Amino acid sequence: MVQEMDLLKRFDAYIDSDQKIEAKDWMPDAYRKTLIRQISQHAHSEIIGMLPEGNWITRAPSLQRKAILLAKVQDEAGHGLYLYSAAETLGVNREELLDALHKGKAKYSSIFNYPTLTWADMGAIGWLVDGAAIMNQVPLCKCSYGPYARAMVRVCKEESFHQRQGFQIMLNLCNGTKEQKEMAQDALNRWWWPSLMMFGPNDESSMHSAQSMKWKIKRFSNDELRQRFVDMSVPQAELLGLTIPDEQLKWNEATGHYDFGPIDWSEFEAVVSGNGPCNRERLATRVKAHENGEWVRAAAAAHAAKVAKRKSLKTDAA
Amino acid sequence: MSTKPNDWPLWEVFVRSRQGLSHRHVGSLHAADAEMALSNARDVYTRRQEGTSIWVVRAQDITATSPDEKDMLFDPANDKVYRHPTFYDLPDEVKNM
Amino acid sequence: MNSENHQLLLRLGDDALILSQRLSEWCGHGPALEEDIALSNIALDLLGQARSFLTLAGAREGLNRTEDDLAYLRSDREFRNALLVELPNGHFGDTIMRQFLFDQFALLRYECLAAQRFDLDVAAISAKALKETKYHAEHSAKWVIRLGDGTDESHEKIQESLNTLWVYTGELFEPDTVTSYCTNNGLISDPDQLKSQWLESINLVLEEATLSLPSSEWMQCGGRNGIHTEHLSYLLAEMQVLQHKYPGAKW
């Protein structure tokens, strides 16, 4: 029997030499738990994230936009599925993870607790929310856990059209009528700050960051990624002719970055802990879909069992 | 891990991305039966023309080596360098062998 | 521009468009993540079919109308879809049964249209649509069997779905000047023949699903002439809201 200490040494050596950990390899419990928490939160975010955009599929203003939006929201279901699958390699099953979500014990990205009020929100979500998500996700393609890293490679490959279609919606609105441009500005005003919050708390107050960095589950700090996002978005907003709702936003020659105003962390805390504008509704919608699907899942399982039984009776008789 | 009777079992999915290549593991999904697994695999893993053929297999039906045996199983091949063509130094006059 | 041909294109386009709109309502609400993705795929296929037929209808009528003009700027009285496809989703079994009854019809219709040489544009769109529809028909038939021959609860539910939807199936085979135009020009077999083929294929599946065909003879029609159920107007109000609120805007 290999001793726990030796196993830990070998695990650390793997991590240090940038080798991937695979599903059946020995890993410290805390590493496993961290991964399950992070991957399932990520999966939940994908399927809850279907709802704010799904809200506009039936009202998309052209057939082409409808097709694009439907394909995009469908991709999110796919991403949720890839991620649940990655989590399942760690010895939990999807049903347990969903159960935790439905009982309010699991978290998901707070951004999806904001309402989508106009069509321009489809543009802002693609441009900003998917933009922020991509920034968060690209480094995860190199994360130390193999199944998660591979799922993320797939996700990132597919995500690249999401941000572009969002930006194009914004572009069309900004080149459109006065009302359309106002709609775009209003969407930017409402989605800008929540998008910055997507990178999580400041580094000094981030609970899980240090250990996750060490384990190479996380590769850049929250603040680093947030800064990158701001630096990327400012010229894009200028291109659109829109104003980012931050009076303190200013280019800093010395640092080579944009300085930006303080984030309202009390709002972040409130939304994370369940008091955002749509928390209850989003969760209730998911629970309802799951409960309404129960008889369907049961029927398919029962049918599969019947067919298997008939087959084995036939084989026995032969 | 608890599995309730209504939960659909887990299937591993293998996709041949184009003719001439082997099937490669792409991920997994849940389905009640094999036909559903194939059809779900098509919708989930080949939305962007990633496949020309799909295999699905119940995850529980896969027999795998254990990571604990990794050293025992795979290290012994380490010193059999003579199995590789680069082991053999041949004069330059012998081209393309 | 022949008006029967125009009517045919609208029937094909509107059937696909309205059914796609209904299926897309499922996105995010399916009984399992995998099935959510499957329903969205079918909705996307149908939307693609609708766009092709409506674009062709617009190009041929010579009024400079695009697919979007036809989808967003017609009233419910101008839509030519069958009533079956506009009915609300109900539960998953209702949606699947509606899909099954329609898929089996669409399959026969596209087989004819893909094979004929009278209207080559329609043949080309139909050939692509046929491939997609084969998959849809397989998907819905398998689900009818799973639900019919699943649990007692699912059996009861899906039998009820069949009973409720049955009266809307007659319209799919209702003869009129447009179906005569189709039959005379070899576009689609005549409605009676289509119906007997359709009955044969659905019976095979229903039998395996242990479901029984409703005995009701009376059939509800009207959609092909723009007399719809009360549901269509709501569906369109939702679908068309932005186009009505911001006329002429580009998106």
Short mmCIF file of C-alpha atoms in Angstrom, two decimals, chain A residues 35-251:
data_model
loop_
_atom_site.label_atom_id
_atom_site.label_comp_id
_atom_site.label_asym_id
_atom_site.label_seq_id
_atom_site.Cartn_x
_atom_site.Cartn_y
_atom_site.Cartn_z
CA LEU A 35 -13.11 21.19 -8.04
CA ILE A 36 -16.59 19.82 -7.44
CA ARG A 37 -17.65 23.16 -6.00
CA GLN A 38 -16.14 25.19 -8.80
CA ILE A 39 -17.15 22.97 -11.73
CA SER A 40 -20.69 22.52 -10.51
CA GLN A 41 -21.09 26.25 -9.86
CA HIS A 42 -19.86 26.79 -13.35
CA ALA A 43 -22.32 24.22 -14.75
CA HIS A 44 -25.20 25.74 -12.77
CA SER A 45 -24.25 29.16 -14.13
CA GLU A 46 -24.56 27.84 -17.66
CA ILE A 47 -28.05 26.44 -17.22
CA ILE A 48 -29.37 29.32 -15.11
CA GLY A 49 -27.69 31.55 -17.67
CA MET A 50 -29.99 30.12 -20.34
CA LEU A 51 -32.97 31.83 -18.74
CA PRO A 52 -32.26 35.57 -19.10
CA GLU A 53 -31.44 35.13 -22.78
CA GLY A 54 -34.07 32.46 -23.35
CA ASN A 55 -36.46 35.21 -22.27
CA TRP A 56 -35.98 36.90 -25.69
CA ILE A 57 -35.87 33.95 -28.11
CA THR A 58 -39.58 34.14 -28.88
CA ARG A 59 -39.33 37.92 -29.34
CA ALA A 60 -36.12 38.17 -31.37
CA PRO A 61 -36.63 40.95 -33.92
CA SER A 62 -35.59 39.03 -37.04
CA LEU A 63 -35.55 35.38 -38.02
CA GLN A 64 -31.78 35.43 -38.31
CA ARG A 65 -31.42 36.92 -34.81
CA LYS A 66 -33.83 34.30 -33.53
CA ALA A 67 -31.73 31.50 -35.03
CA ILE A 68 -28.51 32.94 -33.61
CA LEU A 69 -29.95 33.45 -30.15
CA LEU A 70 -31.52 30.01 -30.05
CA ALA A 71 -28.23 28.43 -31.15
CA LYS A 72 -26.39 30.41 -28.50
CA VAL A 73 -28.70 29.49 -25.63
CA GLN A 74 -28.58 25.89 -26.81
CA ASP A 75 -24.78 26.07 -26.66
CA GLU A 76 -25.11 27.11 -23.03
CA ALA A 77 -27.11 23.97 -22.31
CA GLY A 78 -24.31 22.06 -24.01
CA HIS A 79 -21.71 23.80 -21.88
CA GLY A 80 -23.66 22.99 -18.75
CA LEU A 81 -23.69 19.40 -19.87
CA TYR A 82 -19.93 19.24 -20.57
CA LEU A 83 -19.30 20.70 -17.13
CA TYR A 84 -21.68 18.40 -15.26
CA SER A 85 -19.92 15.53 -17.03
CA ALA A 86 -16.54 16.84 -15.87
CA ALA A 87 -17.86 17.11 -12.32
CA GLU A 88 -19.20 13.57 -12.49
CA THR A 89 -15.70 12.22 -13.07
CA LEU A 90 -15.01 13.30 -9.48
CA GLY A 91 -17.52 10.87 -8.03
CA VAL A 92 -20.70 12.92 -7.73
CA ASN A 93 -23.69 12.54 -10.01
CA ARG A 94 -25.61 15.25 -11.81
CA GLU A 95 -28.79 14.59 -9.87
CA GLU A 96 -27.03 15.37 -6.58
CA LEU A 97 -25.56 18.54 -8.00
CA LEU A 98 -28.92 19.67 -9.36
CA ASP A 99 -30.50 18.85 -6.06
CA ALA A 100 -28.05 21.14 -4.28
CA LEU A 101 -28.83 23.89 -6.79
CA HIS A 102 -32.57 23.48 -6.40
CA LYS A 103 -32.35 23.56 -2.62
CA GLY A 104 -30.38 26.78 -2.79
CA LYS A 105 -27.25 25.14 -1.39
CA ALA A 106 -25.13 25.68 -4.49
CA LYS A 107 -24.16 28.98 -6.01
CA TYR A 108 -24.10 30.16 -9.59
CA SER A 109 -22.86 33.31 -11.24
CA SER A 110 -24.76 36.29 -9.83
CA ILE A 111 -24.91 38.03 -13.17
CA PHE A 112 -27.87 35.86 -14.17
CA ASN A 113 -29.95 37.29 -11.37
CA TYR A 114 -30.36 40.51 -13.29
CA PRO A 115 -33.37 40.89 -15.58
CA THR A 116 -33.22 41.20 -19.37
CA LEU A 117 -35.49 44.13 -20.05
CA THR A 118 -34.89 45.02 -23.68
CA TRP A 119 -33.48 43.45 -26.81
CA ALA A 120 -30.29 45.46 -26.26
CA ASP A 121 -29.66 43.27 -23.22
CA MET A 122 -28.99 40.41 -25.65
CA GLY A 123 -26.25 42.56 -27.10
CA ALA A 124 -24.84 43.65 -23.75
CA ILE A 125 -24.84 40.11 -22.38
CA GLY A 126 -22.99 38.77 -25.39
CA TRP A 127 -20.51 41.59 -25.46
CA LEU A 128 -19.86 42.09 -21.75
CA VAL A 129 -21.03 39.02 -19.87
CA ASP A 130 -19.68 36.54 -22.39
CA GLY A 131 -16.60 38.71 -22.76
CA ALA A 132 -15.97 38.53 -19.03
CA ALA A 133 -16.77 34.82 -19.01
CA ILE A 134 -14.27 34.14 -21.78
CA MET A 135 -11.62 36.08 -19.90
CA ASN A 136 -12.29 33.91 -16.86
CA GLN A 137 -12.50 30.72 -18.85
CA VAL A 138 -9.56 30.80 -21.23
CA PRO A 139 -7.05 30.25 -18.39
CA LEU A 140 -9.15 27.30 -17.21
CA CYS A 141 -8.29 25.44 -20.40
CA LYS A 142 -4.91 24.99 -18.76
CA CYS A 143 -6.23 24.07 -15.34
CA SER A 144 -4.57 21.12 -13.61
CA TYR A 145 -7.59 18.82 -13.68
CA GLY A 146 -7.74 17.06 -17.06
CA PRO A 147 -11.51 16.55 -17.52
CA TYR A 148 -12.23 20.17 -16.50
CA ALA A 149 -9.50 21.53 -18.76
CA ARG A 150 -10.80 19.50 -21.71
CA ALA A 151 -14.39 20.59 -21.11
CA MET A 152 -13.19 24.19 -21.02
CA VAL A 153 -11.34 23.84 -24.31
CA ARG A 154 -14.62 22.82 -25.88
CA VAL A 155 -16.55 25.58 -24.14
CA CYS A 156 -14.08 28.28 -25.16
CA LYS A 157 -14.04 27.14 -28.76
CA GLU A 158 -17.81 27.47 -28.90
CA GLU A 159 -18.02 30.67 -26.87
CA SER A 160 -16.04 32.69 -29.36
CA PHE A 161 -19.11 33.31 -31.51
CA HIS A 162 -21.17 34.36 -28.50
CA GLN A 163 -19.27 37.50 -27.77
CA ARG A 164 -19.07 38.48 -31.43
CA GLN A 165 -22.81 38.11 -31.98
CA GLY A 166 -23.44 40.28 -28.91
CA PHE A 167 -21.12 42.98 -30.09
CA GLN A 168 -22.78 42.90 -33.50
CA ILE A 169 -26.20 43.42 -31.89
CA MET A 170 -24.78 46.47 -30.08
CA LEU A 171 -23.20 47.72 -33.28
CA ASN A 172 -26.45 47.47 -35.20
CA LEU A 173 -28.33 49.26 -32.43
CA CYS A 174 -25.73 52.00 -32.26
CA ASN A 175 -25.93 52.49 -36.02
CA GLY A 176 -29.72 52.41 -35.90
CA THR A 177 -32.39 54.86 -34.82
CA LYS A 178 -32.07 57.21 -31.85
CA GLU A 179 -34.30 54.94 -29.81
CA GLN A 180 -32.15 51.93 -30.62
CA LYS A 181 -28.99 53.71 -29.56
CA GLU A 182 -30.63 54.77 -26.29
CA MET A 183 -31.61 51.19 -25.76
CA ALA A 184 -27.97 50.16 -26.21
CA GLN A 185 -26.68 52.80 -23.78
CA ASP A 186 -29.28 51.81 -21.21
CA ALA A 187 -28.20 48.18 -21.48
CA LEU A 188 -24.54 49.13 -21.03
CA ASN A 189 -25.48 51.20 -17.97
CA ARG A 190 -27.23 48.28 -16.37
CA TRP A 191 -24.75 45.49 -17.28
CA TRP A 192 -21.38 47.22 -16.82
CA TRP A 193 -20.97 46.98 -13.06
CA PRO A 194 -22.46 43.52 -12.67
CA SER A 195 -20.02 42.39 -15.39
CA LEU A 196 -17.06 43.71 -13.38
CA MET A 197 -18.38 41.83 -10.36
CA MET A 198 -18.27 38.59 -12.35
CA PHE A 199 -14.54 38.34 -11.63
CA GLY A 200 -15.31 37.90 -7.95
CA PRO A 201 -14.15 39.78 -4.85
CA ASN A 202 -10.92 41.77 -4.75
CA ASP A 203 -7.85 39.60 -4.33
CA GLU A 204 -7.34 40.53 -0.67
CA SER A 205 -10.82 39.35 0.25
CA SER A 206 -11.13 36.34 -2.01
CA MET A 207 -11.68 33.23 0.08
CA HIS A 208 -10.56 30.42 -2.19
CA SER A 209 -8.07 32.11 -4.47
CA ALA A 210 -4.65 31.38 -2.95
CA GLN A 211 -5.08 27.63 -2.64
CA SER A 212 -6.67 27.40 -6.07
CA MET A 213 -3.75 29.27 -7.60
CA LYS A 214 -1.34 26.89 -5.94
CA TRP A 215 -3.24 23.92 -7.31
CA LYS A 216 -3.33 25.51 -10.74
CA ILE A 217 -7.12 25.34 -10.81
CA LYS A 218 -6.98 29.09 -11.08
CA ARG A 219 -4.19 30.74 -13.05
CA PHE A 220 -4.76 34.48 -12.68
CA SER A 221 -6.13 36.52 -9.81
CA ASN A 222 -9.60 38.12 -9.86
CA ASP A 223 -8.18 41.63 -10.02
CA GLU A 224 -5.77 40.81 -12.83
CA LEU A 225 -8.57 39.44 -14.97
CA ARG A 226 -10.90 42.31 -14.11
CA GLN A 227 -8.26 44.83 -15.18
CA ARG A 228 -7.77 43.01 -18.47
CA PHE A 229 -11.50 43.11 -19.05
CA VAL A 230 -11.72 46.84 -18.45
CA ASP A 231 -8.72 47.51 -20.70
CA MET A 232 -10.34 45.46 -23.45
CA SER A 233 -13.84 46.93 -23.12
CA VAL A 234 -13.09 50.66 -23.05
CA PRO A 235 -11.93 50.97 -26.67
CA GLN A 236 -14.82 48.73 -27.74
CA ALA A 237 -17.33 51.05 -26.07
CA GLU A 238 -15.65 53.98 -27.83
CA LEU A 239 -16.05 52.21 -31.13
CA LEU A 240 -19.76 51.82 -30.43
CA GLY A 241 -20.01 55.46 -29.39
CA LEU A 242 -21.32 54.49 -25.97
CA THR A 243 -20.31 55.84 -22.56
CA ILE A 244 -19.21 53.47 -19.81
CA PRO A 245 -21.10 54.48 -16.65
CA ASP A 246 -18.04 55.25 -14.52
CA GLU A 247 -16.94 58.85 -13.99
CA GLN A 248 -13.61 57.76 -12.56
CA LEU A 249 -12.66 55.73 -15.58
CA LYS A 250 -9.41 57.18 -16.90
CA TRP A 251 -6.33 56.04 -18.80
#
